[in-house]
């Protein structure tokens, strides 16, 4: 078991497609049926790198069958556990050999037929090509929440991405090598790539409903991912908490002066106990929130100083 850190020394194709896979046995046959003809229709050499992120179904068996049918063009990186979508993509980056690297999910919500458009955009001189789901086929609440989170994240991180959740993207070799050089244990690849990009671009792409299988991102995991994104790329949440503390301290001081003057001028009062309790519980909530924000940063520091492998590869198929 090992963490892959260097690309394989072989004749480099022009395009690499990296696809993380986790329990996608229902979607993989359709993905093969649509993706491989698209790649064969390109006027450039290519490879597809699947990363099996600890799937517990028949995903690995289906991937190995694809490797046998397309020797030299399809490879599979097999994790010995589940390390998450972004670590799977990082592993795919590490073994990819293309000058242009495309990432996409295995669930077919992003059509593989859009890959040539991404490559055409890169041919125009862009080193990162992001995508915006123009006809997003998700529930209304999820679409609305995504728009709100995207705007908040842009404001906090200083980035300018319109759709953080779409993984159909293209990166230059230079950008991918820079991403690979970052040792952090948790990251968010589209945001990190945007930091390194010299000439980024975004295009609109189609989006389909998920027909087979279930989404791997629950509401809690989406919230967790966005917290990681905001605390991993900006100190603004921590600075905002500091400013909030100063504001509350100032208001508390003013309120204390008011209560002192009222006691002197009016005399002792028994009324207002409910109001004081309400204010007290509100401040307790604010305090817990501030401690949580600080804890997010402390937790990231704890993860980094342990220096554990970000992922462990059991075997790479297709390199024989």
PDB file of C-alpha atoms in Angstrom:
ATOM      1  CA  UNK A   1       0.000   0.000   0.000  1.00  0.00           C
ATOM      2  CA  UNK A   2       1.385   3.399  -0.923  1.00  0.00           C
ATOM      3  CA  UNK A   3       0.499   6.941  -1.751  1.00  0.00           C
ATOM      4  CA  UNK A   4       1.218   7.735  -5.371  1.00  0.00           C
ATOM      5  CA  UNK A   5       3.466  10.781  -5.646  1.00  0.00           C
ATOM      6  CA  UNK A   6       4.950  10.785  -9.150  1.00  0.00           C
ATOM      7  CA  UNK A   7       3.546  10.281 -12.664  1.00  0.00           C
ATOM      8  CA  UNK A   8       4.337   7.067 -14.443  1.00  0.00           C
ATOM      9  CA  UNK A   9       7.138   7.150 -16.972  1.00  0.00           C
ATOM     10  CA  UNK A  10       5.425   6.245 -20.210  1.00  0.00           C
ATOM     11  CA  UNK A  11       4.684   7.913 -23.488  1.00  0.00           C
ATOM     12  CA  UNK A  12       2.417  10.760 -22.489  1.00  0.00           C
ATOM     13  CA  UNK A  13      -1.022  11.004 -24.105  1.00  0.00           C
ATOM     14  CA  UNK A  14      -2.373  14.432 -24.905  1.00  0.00           C
ATOM     15  CA  UNK A  15      -5.504  14.086 -22.755  1.00  0.00           C
ATOM     16  CA  UNK A  16      -6.152  12.328 -19.460  1.00  0.00           C
ATOM     17  CA  UNK A  17      -9.631  11.914 -18.002  1.00  0.00           C
ATOM     18  CA  UNK A  18      -9.735  11.297 -14.244  1.00  0.00           C
ATOM     19  CA  UNK A  19     -12.917   9.809 -12.781  1.00  0.00           C
ATOM     20  CA  UNK A  20     -13.441   8.953  -9.084  1.00  0.00           C
ATOM     21  CA  UNK A  21     -15.691   5.949  -8.527  1.00  0.00           C
ATOM     22  CA  UNK A  22     -17.522   4.983  -5.348  1.00  0.00           C
ATOM     23  CA  UNK A  23     -20.255   2.335  -5.484  1.00  0.00           C
ATOM     24  CA  UNK A  24     -21.245   3.145  -9.069  1.00  0.00           C
ATOM     25  CA  UNK A  25     -21.903  -0.332 -10.460  1.00  0.00           C
ATOM     26  CA  UNK A  26     -25.255   0.788 -11.851  1.00  0.00           C
ATOM     27  CA  UNK A  27     -23.836   3.826 -13.663  1.00  0.00           C
ATOM     28  CA  UNK A  28     -20.558   2.411 -14.987  1.00  0.00           C
ATOM     29  CA  UNK A  29     -21.891   0.429 -17.992  1.00  0.00           C
ATOM     30  CA  UNK A  30     -23.634   3.548 -19.308  1.00  0.00           C
ATOM     31  CA  UNK A  31     -20.537   5.623 -18.601  1.00  0.00           C
ATOM     32  CA  UNK A  32     -18.338   3.252 -20.617  1.00  0.00           C
ATOM     33  CA  UNK A  33     -20.870   3.223 -23.434  1.00  0.00           C
ATOM     34  CA  UNK A  34     -20.873   7.017 -23.729  1.00  0.00           C
ATOM     35  CA  UNK A  35     -17.379   8.061 -22.619  1.00  0.00           C
ATOM     36  CA  UNK A  36     -15.182   5.742 -24.675  1.00  0.00           C
ATOM     37  CA  UNK A  37     -16.703   6.651 -28.080  1.00  0.00           C
ATOM     38  CA  UNK A  38     -16.198  10.327 -27.193  1.00  0.00           C
ATOM     39  CA  UNK A  39     -12.526   9.691 -26.415  1.00  0.00           C
ATOM     40  CA  UNK A  40     -12.030   7.598 -29.557  1.00  0.00           C
ATOM     41  CA  UNK A  41     -13.517  10.424 -31.596  1.00  0.00           C
ATOM     42  CA  UNK A  42     -10.918  12.932 -30.405  1.00  0.00           C
ATOM     43  CA  UNK A  43      -8.178  13.934 -32.820  1.00  0.00           C
ATOM     44  CA  UNK A  44      -5.572  13.451 -30.097  1.00  0.00           C
ATOM     45  CA  UNK A  45      -4.161  10.635 -27.944  1.00  0.00           C
ATOM     46  CA  UNK A  46      -5.903   9.939 -24.649  1.00  0.00           C
ATOM     47  CA  UNK A  47      -6.188   7.852 -21.512  1.00  0.00           C
ATOM     48  CA  UNK A  48      -8.855   7.359 -18.850  1.00  0.00           C
ATOM     49  CA  UNK A  49      -7.848   6.952 -15.206  1.00  0.00           C
ATOM     50  CA  UNK A  50     -10.537   5.571 -12.914  1.00  0.00           C
ATOM     51  CA  UNK A  51      -9.946   5.781  -9.165  1.00  0.00           C
ATOM     52  CA  UNK A  52     -11.861   3.220  -7.147  1.00  0.00           C
ATOM     53  CA  UNK A  53     -12.481   4.946  -3.831  1.00  0.00           C
ATOM     54  CA  UNK A  54     -13.128   1.861  -1.696  1.00  0.00           C
ATOM     55  CA  UNK A  55     -16.283   0.731  -3.491  1.00  0.00           C
ATOM     56  CA  UNK A  56     -18.136  -2.116  -1.797  1.00  0.00           C
ATOM     57  CA  UNK A  57     -20.179  -3.181  -4.804  1.00  0.00           C
ATOM     58  CA  UNK A  58     -19.068  -4.587  -8.184  1.00  0.00           C
ATOM     59  CA  UNK A  59     -17.524  -1.318  -9.371  1.00  0.00           C
ATOM     60  CA  UNK A  60     -13.949  -2.637  -9.305  1.00  0.00           C
ATOM     61  CA  UNK A  61     -14.874  -5.760 -11.284  1.00  0.00           C
ATOM     62  CA  UNK A  62     -16.547  -3.624 -13.961  1.00  0.00           C
ATOM     63  CA  UNK A  63     -13.550  -1.286 -14.093  1.00  0.00           C
ATOM     64  CA  UNK A  64     -11.119  -4.185 -14.498  1.00  0.00           C
ATOM     65  CA  UNK A  65     -13.231  -5.574 -17.328  1.00  0.00           C
ATOM     66  CA  UNK A  66     -12.942  -2.170 -19.027  1.00  0.00           C
ATOM     67  CA  UNK A  67      -9.152  -2.268 -18.559  1.00  0.00           C
ATOM     68  CA  UNK A  68      -9.024  -5.679 -20.267  1.00  0.00           C
ATOM     69  CA  UNK A  69     -11.061  -4.411 -23.200  1.00  0.00           C
ATOM     70  CA  UNK A  70      -8.983  -1.229 -23.629  1.00  0.00           C
ATOM     71  CA  UNK A  71      -5.394  -2.116 -22.715  1.00  0.00           C
ATOM     72  CA  UNK A  72      -3.054   0.836 -22.538  1.00  0.00           C
ATOM     73  CA  UNK A  73      -5.894   3.356 -22.695  1.00  0.00           C
ATOM     74  CA  UNK A  74      -7.709   2.667 -19.423  1.00  0.00           C
ATOM     75  CA  UNK A  75      -6.128   2.370 -16.004  1.00  0.00           C
ATOM     76  CA  UNK A  76      -7.589   1.867 -12.535  1.00  0.00           C
ATOM     77  CA  UNK A  77      -6.150   3.157  -9.278  1.00  0.00           C
ATOM     78  CA  UNK A  78      -7.590   1.020  -6.483  1.00  0.00           C
ATOM     79  CA  UNK A  79      -7.693   2.485  -2.966  1.00  0.00           C
ATOM     80  CA  UNK A  80      -7.634   0.216   0.058  1.00  0.00           C
ATOM     81  CA  UNK A  81     -10.397   2.290   1.670  1.00  0.00           C
ATOM     82  CA  UNK A  82     -12.678   5.273   1.175  1.00  0.00           C
ATOM     83  CA  UNK A  83     -10.777   8.575   1.194  1.00  0.00           C
ATOM     84  CA  UNK A  84     -13.251  10.887  -0.511  1.00  0.00           C
ATOM     85  CA  UNK A  85     -13.843  12.365  -3.944  1.00  0.00           C
ATOM     86  CA  UNK A  86     -11.113  14.989  -3.864  1.00  0.00           C
ATOM     87  CA  UNK A  87      -8.424  12.593  -2.632  1.00  0.00           C
ATOM     88  CA  UNK A  88      -9.452  10.195  -5.394  1.00  0.00           C
ATOM     89  CA  UNK A  89      -8.975  12.948  -7.960  1.00  0.00           C
ATOM     90  CA  UNK A  90      -5.609  13.825  -6.409  1.00  0.00           C
ATOM     91  CA  UNK A  91      -4.521  10.216  -6.844  1.00  0.00           C
ATOM     92  CA  UNK A  92      -5.700  10.307 -10.448  1.00  0.00           C
ATOM     93  CA  UNK A  93      -3.727  13.520 -10.996  1.00  0.00           C
ATOM     94  CA  UNK A  94      -0.621  11.840  -9.600  1.00  0.00           C
ATOM     95  CA  UNK A  95      -0.656   9.037 -12.154  1.00  0.00           C
ATOM     96  CA  UNK A  96      -2.116  10.996 -15.082  1.00  0.00           C
ATOM     97  CA  UNK A  97       0.231  11.674 -18.005  1.00  0.00           C
ATOM     98  CA  UNK A  98      -1.754  13.996 -20.264  1.00  0.00           C
ATOM     99  CA  UNK A  99      -0.969  17.606 -21.067  1.00  0.00           C
ATOM    100  CA  UNK A 100      -4.654  18.359 -20.480  1.00  0.00           C
ATOM    101  CA  UNK A 101      -6.478  16.671 -17.615  1.00  0.00           C
ATOM    102  CA  UNK A 102     -10.262  16.477 -17.455  1.00  0.00           C
ATOM    103  CA  UNK A 103     -12.161  15.503 -14.314  1.00  0.00           C
ATOM    104  CA  UNK A 104     -15.738  14.296 -14.134  1.00  0.00           C
ATOM    105  CA  UNK A 105     -18.043  12.234 -11.942  1.00  0.00           C
ATOM    106  CA  UNK A 106     -19.089   8.702 -12.773  1.00  0.00           C
ATOM    107  CA  UNK A 107     -22.826   9.245 -12.291  1.00  0.00           C
ATOM    108  CA  UNK A 108     -23.442  10.661 -15.818  1.00  0.00           C
ATOM    109  CA  UNK A 109     -25.095  13.815 -14.516  1.00  0.00           C
ATOM    110  CA  UNK A 110     -22.397  15.656 -16.454  1.00  0.00           C
ATOM    111  CA  UNK A 111     -22.436  14.374 -20.049  1.00  0.00           C
ATOM    112  CA  UNK A 112     -19.100  13.022 -21.367  1.00  0.00           C
ATOM    113  CA  UNK A 113     -20.043  14.534 -24.724  1.00  0.00           C
ATOM    114  CA  UNK A 114     -19.022  17.926 -23.293  1.00  0.00           C
ATOM    115  CA  UNK A 115     -15.346  16.918 -23.030  1.00  0.00           C
ATOM    116  CA  UNK A 116     -14.412  18.119 -26.573  1.00  0.00           C
ATOM    117  CA  UNK A 117     -15.805  21.569 -25.723  1.00  0.00           C
ATOM    118  CA  UNK A 118     -13.573  21.793 -22.664  1.00  0.00           C
ATOM    119  CA  UNK A 119     -10.542  20.838 -24.741  1.00  0.00           C
ATOM    120  CA  UNK A 120     -11.442  23.416 -27.383  1.00  0.00           C
ATOM    121  CA  UNK A 121     -11.538  26.065 -24.659  1.00  0.00           C
ATOM    122  CA  UNK A 122      -8.105  24.975 -23.475  1.00  0.00           C
ATOM    123  CA  UNK A 123      -6.822  25.206 -27.048  1.00  0.00           C
ATOM    124  CA  UNK A 124      -7.707  28.910 -26.883  1.00  0.00           C
ATOM    125  CA  UNK A 125      -5.021  29.383 -24.233  1.00  0.00           C
ATOM    126  CA  UNK A 126      -6.896  28.795 -20.965  1.00  0.00           C
ATOM    127  CA  UNK A 127      -5.105  26.771 -18.307  1.00  0.00           C
ATOM    128  CA  UNK A 128      -8.230  26.013 -16.222  1.00  0.00           C
ATOM    129  CA  UNK A 129     -11.692  25.546 -17.691  1.00  0.00           C
ATOM    130  CA  UNK A 130     -14.505  25.456 -15.176  1.00  0.00           C
ATOM    131  CA  UNK A 131     -18.123  24.677 -15.942  1.00  0.00           C
ATOM    132  CA  UNK A 132     -21.544  26.004 -15.003  1.00  0.00           C
ATOM    133  CA  UNK A 133     -24.545  23.689 -15.063  1.00  0.00           C
ATOM    134  CA  UNK A 134     -26.933  25.611 -17.298  1.00  0.00           C
ATOM    135  CA  UNK A 135     -29.931  23.297 -16.901  1.00  0.00           C
ATOM    136  CA  UNK A 136     -29.323  21.850 -13.475  1.00  0.00           C
ATOM    137  CA  UNK A 137     -31.539  18.829 -12.750  1.00  0.00           C
ATOM    138  CA  UNK A 138     -31.566  18.924  -8.963  1.00  0.00           C
ATOM    139  CA  UNK A 139     -34.345  19.633  -6.427  1.00  0.00           C
ATOM    140  CA  UNK A 140     -35.209  23.324  -6.014  1.00  0.00           C
ATOM    141  CA  UNK A 141     -33.898  23.501  -2.442  1.00  0.00           C
ATOM    142  CA  UNK A 142     -30.537  22.079  -3.475  1.00  0.00           C
ATOM    143  CA  UNK A 143     -30.219  24.506  -6.403  1.00  0.00           C
ATOM    144  CA  UNK A 144     -31.185  27.481  -4.243  1.00  0.00           C
ATOM    145  CA  UNK A 145     -28.816  26.473  -1.436  1.00  0.00           C
ATOM    146  CA  UNK A 146     -26.030  25.978  -3.965  1.00  0.00           C
ATOM    147  CA  UNK A 147     -26.448  29.512  -5.364  1.00  0.00           C
ATOM    148  CA  UNK A 148     -26.378  31.028  -1.884  1.00  0.00           C
ATOM    149  CA  UNK A 149     -23.324  29.013  -0.846  1.00  0.00           C
ATOM    150  CA  UNK A 150     -21.497  29.842  -4.082  1.00  0.00           C
ATOM    151  CA  UNK A 151     -21.959  33.582  -3.489  1.00  0.00           C
ATOM    152  CA  UNK A 152     -20.925  33.377   0.164  1.00  0.00           C
ATOM    153  CA  UNK A 153     -17.890  31.271  -0.701  1.00  0.00           C
ATOM    154  CA  UNK A 154     -16.782  33.664  -3.432  1.00  0.00           C
ATOM    155  CA  UNK A 155     -17.082  36.577  -1.023  1.00  0.00           C
ATOM    156  CA  UNK A 156     -15.134  34.812   1.728  1.00  0.00           C
ATOM    157  CA  UNK A 157     -12.391  33.199  -0.365  1.00  0.00           C
ATOM    158  CA  UNK A 158     -11.962  35.975  -2.925  1.00  0.00           C
ATOM    159  CA  UNK A 159     -12.371  33.476  -5.758  1.00  0.00           C
ATOM    160  CA  UNK A 160     -14.669  33.893  -8.739  1.00  0.00           C
ATOM    161  CA  UNK A 161     -16.328  30.553  -9.436  1.00  0.00           C
ATOM    162  CA  UNK A 162     -19.977  30.300 -10.370  1.00  0.00           C
ATOM    163  CA  UNK A 163     -20.525  26.579  -9.747  1.00  0.00           C
ATOM    164  CA  UNK A 164     -18.338  24.932  -7.121  1.00  0.00           C
ATOM    165  CA  UNK A 165     -20.284  21.675  -7.266  1.00  0.00           C
ATOM    166  CA  UNK A 166     -19.665  20.770 -10.909  1.00  0.00           C
ATOM    167  CA  UNK A 167     -16.608  18.497 -11.234  1.00  0.00           C
ATOM    168  CA  UNK A 168     -16.584  18.441 -15.033  1.00  0.00           C
ATOM    169  CA  UNK A 169     -13.474  20.587 -15.476  1.00  0.00           C
ATOM    170  CA  UNK A 170     -10.233  20.728 -17.429  1.00  0.00           C
ATOM    171  CA  UNK A 171      -6.756  21.616 -16.183  1.00  0.00           C
ATOM    172  CA  UNK A 172      -3.386  22.146 -17.807  1.00  0.00           C
ATOM    173  CA  UNK A 173      -0.411  20.005 -16.880  1.00  0.00           C
ATOM    174  CA  UNK A 174       1.213  22.978 -15.153  1.00  0.00           C
ATOM    175  CA  UNK A 175      -1.778  23.545 -12.890  1.00  0.00           C
ATOM    176  CA  UNK A 176      -2.085  19.846 -12.047  1.00  0.00           C
ATOM    177  CA  UNK A 177       1.621  19.631 -11.183  1.00  0.00           C
ATOM    178  CA  UNK A 178       1.203  22.605  -8.856  1.00  0.00           C
ATOM    179  CA  UNK A 179      -1.805  20.949  -7.225  1.00  0.00           C
ATOM    180  CA  UNK A 180       0.206  17.754  -6.787  1.00  0.00           C
ATOM    181  CA  UNK A 181       2.950  19.743  -5.053  1.00  0.00           C
ATOM    182  CA  UNK A 182       0.558  20.838  -2.292  1.00  0.00           C
ATOM    183  CA  UNK A 183       0.936  18.492   0.703  1.00  0.00           C
ATOM    184  CA  UNK A 184      -2.232  19.497   2.586  1.00  0.00           C
ATOM    185  CA  UNK A 185      -4.378  16.598   3.761  1.00  0.00           C
ATOM    186  CA  UNK A 186      -7.715  18.231   2.913  1.00  0.00           C
ATOM    187  CA  UNK A 187      -8.351  20.400  -0.096  1.00  0.00           C
ATOM    188  CA  UNK A 188     -10.924  21.522  -2.631  1.00  0.00           C
ATOM    189  CA  UNK A 189      -9.495  21.038  -6.112  1.00  0.00           C
ATOM    190  CA  UNK A 190     -11.493  23.604  -8.176  1.00  0.00           C
ATOM    191  CA  UNK A 191     -10.647  26.362  -5.689  1.00  0.00           C
ATOM    192  CA  UNK A 192      -6.990  25.330  -5.481  1.00  0.00           C
ATOM    193  CA  UNK A 193      -6.730  25.249  -9.275  1.00  0.00           C
ATOM    194  CA  UNK A 194      -8.262  28.716  -9.472  1.00  0.00           C
ATOM    195  CA  UNK A 195      -5.486  29.977  -7.187  1.00  0.00           C
ATOM    196  CA  UNK A 196      -2.851  28.648  -9.598  1.00  0.00           C
ATOM    197  CA  UNK A 197      -4.568  29.556 -12.867  1.00  0.00           C
ATOM    198  CA  UNK A 198      -3.093  32.290 -15.048  1.00  0.00           C
ATOM    199  CA  UNK A 199      -5.913  32.383 -17.582  1.00  0.00           C
ATOM    200  CA  UNK A 200      -9.032  30.604 -16.250  1.00  0.00           C
ATOM    201  CA  UNK A 201     -12.328  30.323 -18.083  1.00  0.00           C
ATOM    202  CA  UNK A 202     -15.833  28.976 -17.511  1.00  0.00           C
ATOM    203  CA  UNK A 203     -18.328  27.535 -19.967  1.00  0.00           C
ATOM    204  CA  UNK A 204     -21.907  26.343 -19.616  1.00  0.00           C
ATOM    205  CA  UNK A 205     -22.518  22.605 -19.863  1.00  0.00           C
ATOM    206  CA  UNK A 206     -25.534  20.349 -19.733  1.00  0.00           C
ATOM    207  CA  UNK A 207     -26.704  18.544 -16.632  1.00  0.00           C
ATOM    208  CA  UNK A 208     -28.918  15.490 -16.279  1.00  0.00           C
ATOM    209  CA  UNK A 209     -30.874  13.889 -13.492  1.00  0.00           C
ATOM    210  CA  UNK A 210     -29.218  10.963 -11.824  1.00  0.00           C
ATOM    211  CA  UNK A 211     -30.972   7.954 -13.314  1.00  0.00           C
ATOM    212  CA  UNK A 212     -29.167   5.136 -11.475  1.00  0.00           C
ATOM    213  CA  UNK A 213     -27.737   4.803  -7.988  1.00  0.00           C
ATOM    214  CA  UNK A 214     -27.894   7.404  -5.242  1.00  0.00           C
ATOM    215  CA  UNK A 215     -25.981  10.589  -4.512  1.00  0.00           C
ATOM    216  CA  UNK A 216     -22.933  10.132  -2.298  1.00  0.00           C
ATOM    217  CA  UNK A 217     -23.304  13.622  -0.840  1.00  0.00           C
ATOM    218  CA  UNK A 218     -25.798  13.942   2.007  1.00  0.00           C
ATOM    219  CA  UNK A 219     -26.813  17.350   3.361  1.00  0.00           C
ATOM    220  CA  UNK A 220     -24.340  16.949   6.222  1.00  0.00           C
ATOM    221  CA  UNK A 221     -21.479  16.072   3.858  1.00  0.00           C
ATOM    222  CA  UNK A 222     -22.264  19.093   1.687  1.00  0.00           C
ATOM    223  CA  UNK A 223     -22.186  21.367   4.740  1.00  0.00           C
ATOM    224  CA  UNK A 224     -18.952  19.740   5.868  1.00  0.00           C
ATOM    225  CA  UNK A 225     -17.405  20.227   2.418  1.00  0.00           C
ATOM    226  CA  UNK A 226     -18.313  23.918   2.325  1.00  0.00           C
ATOM    227  CA  UNK A 227     -16.875  24.480   5.800  1.00  0.00           C
ATOM    228  CA  UNK A 228     -13.646  22.837   4.618  1.00  0.00           C
ATOM    229  CA  UNK A 229     -13.629  25.053   1.554  1.00  0.00           C
ATOM    230  CA  UNK A 230     -14.153  28.311   3.447  1.00  0.00           C
ATOM    231  CA  UNK A 231     -11.691  27.549   6.253  1.00  0.00           C
ATOM    232  CA  UNK A 232      -9.144  26.014   3.894  1.00  0.00           C
ATOM    233  CA  UNK A 233      -8.849  29.003   1.572  1.00  0.00           C
ATOM    234  CA  UNK A 234      -9.498  32.037   3.761  1.00  0.00           C
ATOM    235  CA  UNK A 235      -9.017  33.488   7.238  1.00  0.00           C
ATOM    236  CA  UNK A 236     -12.163  35.592   6.815  1.00  0.00           C
ATOM    237  CA  UNK A 237     -14.368  33.352   9.052  1.00  0.00           C
ATOM    238  CA  UNK A 238     -11.828  33.615  11.875  1.00  0.00           C
ATOM    239  CA  UNK A 239     -11.451  37.362  11.365  1.00  0.00           C
ATOM    240  CA  UNK A 240     -15.237  37.778  11.245  1.00  0.00           C
ATOM    241  CA  UNK A 241     -15.561  35.949  14.563  1.00  0.00           C
ATOM    242  CA  UNK A 242     -12.967  38.297  16.070  1.00  0.00           C
ATOM    243  CA  UNK A 243     -14.868  41.338  14.830  1.00  0.00           C
ATOM    244  CA  UNK A 244     -18.138  39.865  16.102  1.00  0.00           C
ATOM    245  CA  UNK A 245     -16.559  39.402  19.522  1.00  0.00           C
ATOM    246  CA  UNK A 246     -15.438  43.023  19.568  1.00  0.00           C
ATOM    247  CA  UNK A 247     -18.901  44.249  18.555  1.00  0.00           C
ATOM    248  CA  UNK A 248     -20.626  42.154  21.237  1.00  0.00           C
ATOM    249  CA  UNK A 249     -18.106  43.306  23.852  1.00  0.00           C
ATOM    250  CA  UNK A 250     -18.796  46.933  22.886  1.00  0.00           C
ATOM    251  CA  UNK A 251     -22.559  46.463  23.018  1.00  0.00           C
ATOM    252  CA  UNK A 252     -22.273  44.667  26.355  1.00  0.00           C
ATOM    253  CA  UNK A 253     -20.284  47.579  27.776  1.00  0.00           C
ATOM    254  CA  UNK A 254     -22.877  50.094  26.570  1.00  0.00           C
ATOM    255  CA  UNK A 255     -25.683  47.937  27.994  1.00  0.00           C
ATOM    256  CA  UNK A 256     -23.857  47.688  31.339  1.00  0.00           C
ATOM    257  CA  UNK A 257     -23.543  51.481  31.539  1.00  0.00           C
ATOM    258  CA  UNK A 258     -27.249  51.816  30.702  1.00  0.00           C
ATOM    259  CA  UNK A 259     -28.240  49.341  33.422  1.00  0.00           C
ATOM    260  CA  UNK A 260     -25.992  51.088  35.972  1.00  0.00           C
ATOM    261  CA  UNK A 261     -27.495  54.501  35.219  1.00  0.00           C
ATOM    262  CA  UNK A 262     -31.002  53.052  35.320  1.00  0.00           C
ATOM    263  CA  UNK A 263     -30.307  51.498  38.711  1.00  0.00           C
ATOM    264  CA  UNK A 264     -29.027  54.855  40.030  1.00  0.00           C
ATOM    265  CA  UNK A 265     -31.882  56.912  38.595  1.00  0.00           C
ATOM    266  CA  UNK A 266     -34.808  54.488  38.899  1.00  0.00           C
ATOM    267  CA  UNK A 267     -33.689  52.133  41.631  1.00  0.00           C
ATOM    268  CA  UNK A 268     -33.525  48.306  41.860  1.00  0.00           C
ATOM    269  CA  UNK A 269     -35.940  46.451  39.558  1.00  0.00           C
ATOM    270  CA  UNK A 270     -37.158  42.865  39.477  1.00  0.00           C
ATOM    271  CA  UNK A 271     -38.549  43.139  35.972  1.00  0.00           C
ATOM    272  CA  UNK A 272     -36.613  42.283  32.830  1.00  0.00           C
ATOM    273  CA  UNK A 273     -35.398  38.849  33.994  1.00  0.00           C
ATOM    274  CA  UNK A 274     -36.777  37.113  30.892  1.00  0.00           C
ATOM    275  CA  UNK A 275     -35.054  39.655  28.638  1.00  0.00           C
ATOM    276  CA  UNK A 276     -31.733  39.130  30.386  1.00  0.00           C
ATOM    277  CA  UNK A 277     -32.073  35.334  30.090  1.00  0.00           C
ATOM    278  CA  UNK A 278     -32.839  35.665  26.382  1.00  0.00           C
ATOM    279  CA  UNK A 279     -29.785  37.843  25.856  1.00  0.00           C
ATOM    280  CA  UNK A 280     -27.703  35.408  27.892  1.00  0.00           C
ATOM    281  CA  UNK A 281     -28.753  32.381  25.839  1.00  0.00           C
ATOM    282  CA  UNK A 282     -28.191  34.315  22.616  1.00  0.00           C
ATOM    283  CA  UNK A 283     -24.652  35.207  23.698  1.00  0.00           C
ATOM    284  CA  UNK A 284     -24.043  31.573  24.686  1.00  0.00           C
ATOM    285  CA  UNK A 285     -25.056  30.515  21.173  1.00  0.00           C
ATOM    286  CA  UNK A 286     -22.771  33.115  19.618  1.00  0.00           C
ATOM    287  CA  UNK A 287     -19.935  31.931  21.868  1.00  0.00           C
ATOM    288  CA  UNK A 288     -20.410  28.307  20.838  1.00  0.00           C
ATOM    289  CA  UNK A 289     -20.472  29.331  17.176  1.00  0.00           C
ATOM    290  CA  UNK A 290     -17.224  31.273  17.591  1.00  0.00           C
ATOM    291  CA  UNK A 291     -15.597  28.354  19.382  1.00  0.00           C
ATOM    292  CA  UNK A 292     -16.715  26.107  16.522  1.00  0.00           C
ATOM    293  CA  UNK A 293     -15.120  28.361  13.900  1.00  0.00           C
ATOM    294  CA  UNK A 294     -11.868  28.446  15.873  1.00  0.00           C
ATOM    295  CA  UNK A 295     -12.136  24.675  16.240  1.00  0.00           C
ATOM    296  CA  UNK A 296     -12.349  24.276  12.460  1.00  0.00           C
ATOM    297  CA  UNK A 297      -8.957  25.919  12.059  1.00  0.00           C
ATOM    298  CA  UNK A 298      -7.456  24.037  14.990  1.00  0.00           C
ATOM    299  CA  UNK A 299      -8.773  20.784  13.529  1.00  0.00           C
ATOM    300  CA  UNK A 300      -7.120  21.544  10.186  1.00  0.00           C
ATOM    301  CA  UNK A 301      -3.825  22.214  11.962  1.00  0.00           C
ATOM    302  CA  UNK A 302      -4.193  18.908  13.841  1.00  0.00           C
ATOM    303  CA  UNK A 303      -4.792  17.036  10.593  1.00  0.00           C
ATOM    304  CA  UNK A 304      -1.749  18.588   8.965  1.00  0.00           C
ATOM    305  CA  UNK A 305       0.755  18.025  11.775  1.00  0.00           C
ATOM    306  CA  UNK A 306      -0.063  14.295  11.944  1.00  0.00           C
ATOM    307  CA  UNK A 307       1.241  14.011   8.378  1.00  0.00           C
ATOM    308  CA  UNK A 308      -0.657  10.806   7.688  1.00  0.00           C
ATOM    309  CA  UNK A 309      -0.979   9.669   4.052  1.00  0.00           C
ATOM    310  CA  UNK A 310      -3.858  11.378   2.306  1.00  0.00           C
ATOM    311  CA  UNK A 311      -4.811   8.108   0.662  1.00  0.00           C
ATOM    312  CA  UNK A 312      -3.435   4.590   0.293  1.00  0.00           C
ATOM    313  CA  UNK A 313      -3.292   2.806  -3.039  1.00  0.00           C
ATOM    314  CA  UNK A 314      -3.643  -0.948  -2.999  1.00  0.00           C
ATOM    315  CA  UNK A 315      -2.820  -1.468  -6.687  1.00  0.00           C
ATOM    316  CA  UNK A 316      -2.778   0.245 -10.062  1.00  0.00           C
ATOM    317  CA  UNK A 317      -4.282  -1.839 -12.870  1.00  0.00           C
ATOM    318  CA  UNK A 318      -3.456  -1.305 -16.519  1.00  0.00           C
ATOM    319  CA  UNK A 319       0.258  -0.552 -16.108  1.00  0.00           C
ATOM    320  CA  UNK A 320       1.450  -4.068 -16.782  1.00  0.00           C
TER     321      UNK A 320
END
